[in-house]
Amino acid sequence: MTFKSLNIYLIILTVTSLFILFLYTFFYTPLEISLLENNTLHLEKVVSVSGNLKNLELKENNLFLEACNYSKCLKAVYFNISKNNHELLNNAYLYNKQVKLTGKYTLYNKKEEIIIYKFEVK
Amino acid sequence: MIFDIILGCFLGFIFGLIPSLHINFISYLFLYFGLFLVFPDKFYFFLSLSISQLITSYLPQTFFSVPNVENIMNLFPLQRLFLKGEALKAIFITFVGSFFGAIFAILLLPFLYLLFSSLIGFHFFISFAILFVLLSFVYYQENLKERIIVIFIILSSGLLGILTLKYNVFLKESLFVCVVGLFTLPLLFKSIFEKQTRVFQKINLKEIKLNLKKSMIFSFMGSLASMFIILVPSFSSSQAGTMVSRIKRNLSSEEYILLFSSISISALIFSYFLAMFFYKPRLGYFAILLLEKQIIPRTEIFFFIITVLLSVCLILFILKSIIKDIIVFINKQNLTKINVFILIFSIVLVFLISGIKALPILFLSAVIGYLPLHYKKSRVILMAYIMIPTLLFYL
């Protein structure tokens, strides 16, 4: 084993790890949570949640909104939203369509919220 | 996650290069300067930081005679090769040991899970293991005089542990103060005041070769020993090393370094694993962060494994690319002057963290820490500082 062969082992292991990470991320199916249940167990995980949108507000290219199921709502934020995505979400809000949000379920100021990674208008 | 790993590796690299900087101290440093506001709940960041800090710390350990408490046993073989002008080879062996050690540690995780699940709550087993190791320190001495010396060192460091860890009423961060005193200062004093011959280090990378099969066997043995040692609180990689060297005698310097670098990285990985699944951190650094609720242990084993592998690879890439330049730099320096600087730096660090009251304790710890060096005994026996209080109060 030489410095050169250690290099080869390192490259193989790095590429393999990154490839596995890529596969895992690509085929990852997020856990679906319900707004009507207590979901604190799933904090800091990537989850998806379905609901109707409320209180859309665009501030410095970040879209703040709420996903609601009846009276139960969950705050969500979409950082650096594109014009197209903003329009899609805005339309879903105007026509009261259900939207499936996928993102990191986290705490902000001790309140639960979702940092949106992607969404799907149903 | 990838960003966390890269940032953790670079910071760990910087901290690892600073001699005598213990990983526990880094966690205190982060708490004091409120760095958790910048890095809130970054589990993977701290994991990669500690891995890269551990592997990088082999450099100052080789060049400046300054050990880190997790790797005290590494010191002598590393120094032996340093004195032969083979520091580059010594460091290369630590790279190989860490690389294979990390892979074997990951493969052994399911066995550790089963072992820990079946032994959890068996305090009798833990007490017996600590007692057995303490007695074996004494038993392996050649004659009565040597045994009395070892008993004296065990009792004095144990008493220091009881007074500073259990009944400490005046000292802030006593563990840090005593670790510096017991393990860092005595070697620095020795290297400063003893006449040193200047050794120029070889820098030819092509001359360095290791047997792949042997590297893998010793790394596996290291990971295996680490798996058993991590079950017992107060045991560190040093004890695991002592145990293996007792079983397999006449180890060469190469084998020693392979074994201990593998033990160290495995112990770190296992410690994180136990914290994640059993909330039982065996690492002071991680325990501090958990206690202060600065990081939340995750149970995503897949990301944990990927973080470990990527961190090990990234830090080894970084170190491999600069190691030759470091050796060239070291060849030009007067190491005694650097050791004096590190001595002053360590004392100032203790003063800043724990105040003026810490200095007498630091001096006392340094005197106790000097005893094994003076009587030519293994410095692992100083770990009685943690083992005796654990045996008496923390099980």
mmCIF file with all atom_site columns, N, CA, C and O in Angstrom, chain A residues 1-3 6-7 9-11 13-14 17-18 20-21 24 44-45, chain B residues 2 92 99 205 208-210 212 302-303 306 309-310 313 316-317 320:
data_model
loop_
_atom_site.group_PDB
_atom_site.id
_atom_site.type_symbol
_atom_site.label_atom_id
_atom_site.label_alt_id
_atom_site.label_comp_id
_atom_site.label_asym_id
_atom_site.label_entity_id
_atom_site.label_seq_id
_atom_site.pdbx_PDB_ins_code
_atom_site.Cartn_x
_atom_site.Cartn_y
_atom_site.Cartn_z
_atom_site.occupancy
_atom_site.B_iso_or_equiv
_atom_site.pdbx_formal_charge
_atom_site.auth_seq_id
_atom_site.auth_comp_id
_atom_site.auth_asym_id
_atom_site.auth_atom_id
_atom_site.pdbx_PDB_model_num
ATOM 1   N N  . MET A 1 1   ? 0.845   -1.193 0.000  1.00 0.00 ? 1   MET A N  1
ATOM 2   C CA . MET A 1 1   ? 0.000   0.000  0.000  1.00 0.00 ? 1   MET A CA 1
ATOM 3   C C  . MET A 1 1   ? 0.884   1.249  0.000  1.00 0.00 ? 1   MET A C  1
ATOM 4   O O  . MET A 1 1   ? 1.732   1.399  0.871  1.00 0.00 ? 1   MET A O  1
ATOM 5   N N  . THR A 1 2   ? 0.684   2.118  -0.966 1.00 0.00 ? 2   THR A N  1
ATOM 6   C CA . THR A 1 2   ? 1.497   3.330  -1.082 1.00 0.00 ? 2   THR A CA 1
ATOM 7   C C  . THR A 1 2   ? 0.578   4.565  -1.030 1.00 0.00 ? 2   THR A C  1
ATOM 8   O O  . THR A 1 2   ? -0.644  4.420  -0.982 1.00 0.00 ? 2   THR A O  1
ATOM 9   N N  . PHE A 1 3   ? 1.193   5.736  -1.048 1.00 0.00 ? 3   PHE A N  1
ATOM 10  C CA . PHE A 1 3   ? 0.413   6.983  -1.075 1.00 0.00 ? 3   PHE A CA 1
ATOM 11  C C  . PHE A 1 3   ? -0.517  6.996  -2.285 1.00 0.00 ? 3   PHE A C  1
ATOM 12  O O  . PHE A 1 3   ? -1.655  7.430  -2.208 1.00 0.00 ? 3   PHE A O  1
ATOM 13  N N  . LEU A 1 6   ? -3.438  4.600  -1.799 1.00 0.00 ? 6   LEU A N  1
ATOM 14  C CA . LEU A 1 6   ? -4.400  5.172  -0.839 1.00 0.00 ? 6   LEU A CA 1
ATOM 15  C C  . LEU A 1 6   ? -5.297  6.183  -1.559 1.00 0.00 ? 6   LEU A C  1
ATOM 16  O O  . LEU A 1 6   ? -6.508  6.248  -1.312 1.00 0.00 ? 6   LEU A O  1
ATOM 17  N N  . ASN A 1 7   ? -4.674  6.924  -2.481 1.00 0.00 ? 7   ASN A N  1
ATOM 18  C CA . ASN A 1 7   ? -5.427  7.886  -3.298 1.00 0.00 ? 7   ASN A CA 1
ATOM 19  C C  . ASN A 1 7   ? -6.561  7.190  -4.044 1.00 0.00 ? 7   ASN A C  1
ATOM 20  O O  . ASN A 1 7   ? -7.697  7.674  -4.063 1.00 0.00 ? 7   ASN A O  1
ATOM 21  N N  . TYR A 1 9   ? -7.993  4.276  -3.358 1.00 0.00 ? 9   TYR A N  1
ATOM 22  C CA . TYR A 1 9   ? -9.026  3.809  -2.414 1.00 0.00 ? 9   TYR A CA 1
ATOM 23  C C  . TYR A 1 9   ? -9.933  4.960  -1.992 1.00 0.00 ? 9   TYR A C  1
ATOM 24  O O  . TYR A 1 9   ? -11.147 4.809  -1.891 1.00 0.00 ? 9   TYR A O  1
ATOM 25  N N  . LEU A 1 10  ? -9.314  6.115  -1.739 1.00 0.00 ? 10  LEU A N  1
ATOM 26  C CA . LEU A 1 10  ? -10.092 7.274  -1.298 1.00 0.00 ? 10  LEU A CA 1
ATOM 27  C C  . LEU A 1 10  ? -11.075 7.709  -2.382 1.00 0.00 ? 10  LEU A C  1
ATOM 28  O O  . LEU A 1 10  ? -12.239 7.996  -2.094 1.00 0.00 ? 10  LEU A O  1
ATOM 29  N N  . ILE A 1 11  ? -10.582 7.733  -3.619 1.00 0.00 ? 11  ILE A N  1
ATOM 30  C CA . ILE A 1 11  ? -11.458 8.153  -4.727 1.00 0.00 ? 11  ILE A CA 1
ATOM 31  C C  . ILE A 1 11  ? -12.613 7.175  -4.878 1.00 0.00 ? 11  ILE A C  1
ATOM 32  O O  . ILE A 1 11  ? -13.782 7.571  -4.985 1.00 0.00 ? 11  ILE A O  1
ATOM 33  N N  . LEU A 1 13  ? -13.946 5.171  -2.642 1.00 0.00 ? 13  LEU A N  1
ATOM 34  C CA . LEU A 1 13  ? -14.892 5.280  -1.520 1.00 0.00 ? 13  LEU A CA 1
ATOM 35  C C  . LEU A 1 13  ? -15.722 6.559  -1.612 1.00 0.00 ? 13  LEU A C  1
ATOM 36  O O  . LEU A 1 13  ? -16.932 6.541  -1.350 1.00 0.00 ? 13  LEU A O  1
ATOM 37  N N  . THR A 1 14  ? -15.082 7.659  -2.000 1.00 0.00 ? 14  THR A N  1
ATOM 38  C CA . THR A 1 14  ? -15.815 8.931  -2.109 1.00 0.00 ? 14  THR A CA 1
ATOM 39  C C  . THR A 1 14  ? -16.893 8.833  -3.194 1.00 0.00 ? 14  THR A C  1
ATOM 40  O O  . THR A 1 14  ? -18.051 9.200  -2.960 1.00 0.00 ? 14  THR A O  1
ATOM 41  N N  . SER A 1 17  ? -19.704 6.535  -2.071 1.00 0.00 ? 17  SER A N  1
ATOM 42  C CA . SER A 1 17  ? -20.565 7.171  -1.050 1.00 0.00 ? 17  SER A CA 1
ATOM 43  C C  . SER A 1 17  ? -21.478 8.208  -1.686 1.00 0.00 ? 17  SER A C  1
ATOM 44  O O  . SER A 1 17  ? -22.671 8.269  -1.383 1.00 0.00 ? 17  SER A O  1
ATOM 45  N N  . LEU A 1 18  ? -20.898 9.026  -2.565 1.00 0.00 ? 18  LEU A N  1
ATOM 46  C CA . LEU A 1 18  ? -21.703 10.069 -3.205 1.00 0.00 ? 18  LEU A CA 1
ATOM 47  C C  . LEU A 1 18  ? -22.783 9.463  -4.098 1.00 0.00 ? 18  LEU A C  1
ATOM 48  O O  . LEU A 1 18  ? -23.907 9.959  -4.148 1.00 0.00 ? 18  LEU A O  1
ATOM 49  N N  . ILE A 1 20  ? -24.215 6.506  -3.716 1.00 0.00 ? 20  ILE A N  1
ATOM 50  C CA . ILE A 1 20  ? -25.269 5.936  -2.853 1.00 0.00 ? 20  ILE A CA 1
ATOM 51  C C  . ILE A 1 20  ? -26.158 7.059  -2.305 1.00 0.00 ? 20  ILE A C  1
ATOM 52  O O  . ILE A 1 20  ? -27.374 6.942  -2.262 1.00 0.00 ? 20  ILE A O  1
ATOM 53  N N  . LEU A 1 21  ? -25.509 8.150  -1.915 1.00 0.00 ? 21  LEU A N  1
ATOM 54  C CA . LEU A 1 21  ? -26.257 9.303  -1.404 1.00 0.00 ? 21  LEU A CA 1
ATOM 55  C C  . LEU A 1 21  ? -27.211 9.847  -2.469 1.00 0.00 ? 21  LEU A C  1
ATOM 56  O O  . LEU A 1 21  ? -28.369 10.166 -2.193 1.00 0.00 ? 21  LEU A O  1
ATOM 57  N N  . TYR A 1 24  ? -30.113 7.416  -2.914 1.00 0.00 ? 24  TYR A N  1
ATOM 58  C CA . TYR A 1 24  ? -31.010 7.500  -1.760 1.00 0.00 ? 24  TYR A CA 1
ATOM 59  C C  . TYR A 1 24  ? -31.910 8.746  -1.876 1.00 0.00 ? 24  TYR A C  1
ATOM 60  O O  . TYR A 1 24  ? -33.111 8.698  -1.654 1.00 0.00 ? 24  TYR A O  1
ATOM 61  N N  . GLU A 1 44  ? -37.776 17.828 12.073 1.00 0.00 ? 44  GLU A N  1
ATOM 62  C CA . GLU A 1 44  ? -36.455 17.790 11.441 1.00 0.00 ? 44  GLU A CA 1
ATOM 63  C C  . GLU A 1 44  ? -36.330 16.705 10.372 1.00 0.00 ? 44  GLU A C  1
ATOM 64  O O  . GLU A 1 44  ? -35.221 16.359 9.970  1.00 0.00 ? 44  GLU A O  1
ATOM 65  N N  . LYS A 1 45  ? -37.457 16.154 9.940  1.00 0.00 ? 45  LYS A N  1
ATOM 66  C CA . LYS A 1 45  ? -37.425 15.179 8.844  1.00 0.00 ? 45  LYS A CA 1
ATOM 67  C C  . LYS A 1 45  ? -38.059 15.791 7.611  1.00 0.00 ? 45  LYS A C  1
ATOM 68  O O  . LYS A 1 45  ? -38.778 16.775 7.700  1.00 0.00 ? 45  LYS A O  1
ATOM 69  N N  . ILE B 2 2   ? -23.948 17.902 2.633  1.00 0.00 ? 2   ILE B N  1
ATOM 70  C CA . ILE B 2 2   ? -22.612 17.923 2.033  1.00 0.00 ? 2   ILE B CA 1
ATOM 71  C C  . ILE B 2 2   ? -21.864 19.181 2.487  1.00 0.00 ? 2   ILE B C  1
ATOM 72  O O  . ILE B 2 2   ? -20.676 19.133 2.817  1.00 0.00 ? 2   ILE B O  1
ATOM 73  N N  . PHE B 2 92  ? 1.541   8.491  7.453  1.00 0.00 ? 92  PHE B N  1
ATOM 74  C CA . PHE B 2 92  ? 0.871   7.686  6.418  1.00 0.00 ? 92  PHE B CA 1
ATOM 75  C C  . PHE B 2 92  ? 0.170   6.473  7.050  1.00 0.00 ? 92  PHE B C  1
ATOM 76  O O  . PHE B 2 92  ? -0.961  6.130  6.695  1.00 0.00 ? 92  PHE B O  1
ATOM 77  N N  . PHE B 2 99  ? -8.432  5.081  7.818  1.00 0.00 ? 99  PHE B N  1
ATOM 78  C CA . PHE B 2 99  ? -9.272  4.746  6.655  1.00 0.00 ? 99  PHE B CA 1
ATOM 79  C C  . PHE B 2 99  ? -9.940  3.377  6.839  1.00 0.00 ? 99  PHE B C  1
ATOM 80  O O  . PHE B 2 99  ? -11.167 3.259  6.806  1.00 0.00 ? 99  PHE B O  1
ATOM 81  N N  . LEU B 2 205 ? 7.938   10.287 -0.966 1.00 0.00 ? 205 LEU B N  1
ATOM 82  C CA . LEU B 2 205 ? 6.660   9.567  -0.850 1.00 0.00 ? 205 LEU B CA 1
ATOM 83  C C  . LEU B 2 205 ? 6.747   8.152  -1.433 1.00 0.00 ? 205 LEU B C  1
ATOM 84  O O  . LEU B 2 205 ? 6.068   7.233  -0.976 1.00 0.00 ? 205 LEU B O  1
ATOM 85  N N  . ILE B 2 208 ? 7.634   4.979  0.755  1.00 0.00 ? 208 ILE B N  1
ATOM 86  C CA . ILE B 2 208 ? 6.727   4.486  1.798  1.00 0.00 ? 208 ILE B CA 1
ATOM 87  C C  . ILE B 2 208 ? 5.789   3.420  1.257  1.00 0.00 ? 208 ILE B C  1
ATOM 88  O O  . ILE B 2 208 ? 5.041   3.653  0.309  1.00 0.00 ? 208 ILE B O  1
ATOM 89  N N  . LYS B 2 209 ? 5.881   2.233  1.858  1.00 0.00 ? 209 LYS B N  1
ATOM 90  C CA . LYS B 2 209 ? 5.016   1.128  1.439  1.00 0.00 ? 209 LYS B CA 1
ATOM 91  C C  . LYS B 2 209 ? 4.522   0.377  2.663  1.00 0.00 ? 209 LYS B C  1
ATOM 92  O O  . LYS B 2 209 ? 5.233   0.237  3.640  1.00 0.00 ? 209 LYS B O  1
ATOM 93  N N  . LEU B 2 210 ? 3.286   -0.089 2.577  1.00 0.00 ? 210 LEU B N  1
ATOM 94  C CA . LEU B 2 210 ? 2.714   -0.875 3.674  1.00 0.00 ? 210 LEU B CA 1
ATOM 95  C C  . LEU B 2 210 ? 2.078   -2.127 3.087  1.00 0.00 ? 210 LEU B C  1
ATOM 96  O O  . LEU B 2 210 ? 1.549   -2.090 1.976  1.00 0.00 ? 210 LEU B O  1
ATOM 97  N N  . LEU B 2 212 ? -0.779  -4.424 2.468  1.00 0.00 ? 212 LEU B N  1
ATOM 98  C CA . LEU B 2 212 ? -2.232  -4.185 2.490  1.00 0.00 ? 212 LEU B CA 1
ATOM 99  C C  . LEU B 2 212 ? -2.949  -5.147 3.435  1.00 0.00 ? 212 LEU B C  1
ATOM 100 O O  . LEU B 2 212 ? -3.808  -4.747 4.229  1.00 0.00 ? 212 LEU B O  1
ATOM 101 N N  . PHE B 2 302 ? -28.306 5.810  7.804  1.00 0.00 ? 302 PHE B N  1
ATOM 102 C CA . PHE B 2 302 ? -27.770 5.902  6.451  1.00 0.00 ? 302 PHE B CA 1
ATOM 103 C C  . PHE B 2 302 ? -26.921 7.182  6.282  1.00 0.00 ? 302 PHE B C  1
ATOM 104 O O  . PHE B 2 302 ? -25.778 7.136  5.830  1.00 0.00 ? 302 PHE B O  1
ATOM 105 N N  . PHE B 2 303 ? -27.476 8.326  6.703  1.00 0.00 ? 303 PHE B N  1
ATOM 106 C CA . PHE B 2 303 ? -26.754 9.588  6.570  1.00 0.00 ? 303 PHE B CA 1
ATOM 107 C C  . PHE B 2 303 ? -25.533 9.618  7.488  1.00 0.00 ? 303 PHE B C  1
ATOM 108 O O  . PHE B 2 303 ? -24.514 10.216 7.163  1.00 0.00 ? 303 PHE B O  1
ATOM 109 N N  . ILE B 2 306 ? -22.789 7.701  5.661  1.00 0.00 ? 306 ILE B N  1
ATOM 110 C CA . ILE B 2 306 ? -22.280 8.485  4.534  1.00 0.00 ? 306 ILE B CA 1
ATOM 111 C C  . ILE B 2 306 ? -21.409 9.648  5.044  1.00 0.00 ? 306 ILE B C  1
ATOM 112 O O  . ILE B 2 306 ? -20.345 9.936  4.501  1.00 0.00 ? 306 ILE B O  1
ATOM 113 N N  . LEU B 2 309 ? -17.979 8.299  6.150  1.00 0.00 ? 309 LEU B N  1
ATOM 114 C CA . LEU B 2 309 ? -17.116 7.926  5.022  1.00 0.00 ? 309 LEU B CA 1
ATOM 115 C C  . LEU B 2 309 ? -16.615 9.152  4.263  1.00 0.00 ? 309 LEU B C  1
ATOM 116 O O  . LEU B 2 309 ? -15.423 9.258  3.960  1.00 0.00 ? 309 LEU B O  1
ATOM 117 N N  . LEU B 2 310 ? -17.521 10.081 3.998  1.00 0.00 ? 310 LEU B N  1
ATOM 118 C CA . LEU B 2 310 ? -17.110 11.273 3.244  1.00 0.00 ? 310 LEU B CA 1
ATOM 119 C C  . LEU B 2 310 ? -16.137 12.138 4.051  1.00 0.00 ? 310 LEU B C  1
ATOM 120 O O  . LEU B 2 310 ? -15.177 12.677 3.499  1.00 0.00 ? 310 LEU B O  1
ATOM 121 N N  . CYS B 2 313 ? -12.689 10.503 4.002  1.00 0.00 ? 313 CYS B N  1
ATOM 122 C CA . CYS B 2 313 ? -12.063 10.663 2.685  1.00 0.00 ? 313 CYS B CA 1
ATOM 123 C C  . CYS B 2 313 ? -11.614 12.103 2.459  1.00 0.00 ? 313 CYS B C  1
ATOM 124 O O  . CYS B 2 313 ? -10.485 12.342 2.025  1.00 0.00 ? 313 CYS B O  1
ATOM 125 N N  . LEU B 2 316 ? -8.604  13.076 4.602  1.00 0.00 ? 316 LEU B N  1
ATOM 126 C CA . LEU B 2 316 ? -7.385  12.393 4.141  1.00 0.00 ? 316 LEU B CA 1
ATOM 127 C C  . LEU B 2 316 ? -6.876  13.010 2.836  1.00 0.00 ? 316 LEU B C  1
ATOM 128 O O  . LEU B 2 316 ? -5.676  13.150 2.643  1.00 0.00 ? 316 LEU B O  1
ATOM 129 N N  . PHE B 2 317 ? -7.793  13.420 1.982  1.00 0.00 ? 317 PHE B N  1
ATOM 130 C CA . PHE B 2 317 ? -7.388  14.113 0.744  1.00 0.00 ? 317 PHE B CA 1
ATOM 131 C C  . PHE B 2 317 ? -6.640  15.405 1.093  1.00 0.00 ? 317 PHE B C  1
ATOM 132 O O  . PHE B 2 317 ? -5.582  15.699 0.542  1.00 0.00 ? 317 PHE B O  1
ATOM 133 N N  . LYS B 2 320 ? -3.241  14.593 2.760  1.00 0.00 ? 320 LYS B N  1
ATOM 134 C CA . LYS B 2 320 ? -2.290  14.012 1.810  1.00 0.00 ? 320 LYS B CA 1
ATOM 135 C C  . LYS B 2 320 ? -1.687  15.093 0.901  1.00 0.00 ? 320 LYS B C  1
ATOM 136 O O  . LYS B 2 320 ? -0.532  15.009 0.518  1.00 0.00 ? 320 LYS B O  1
#
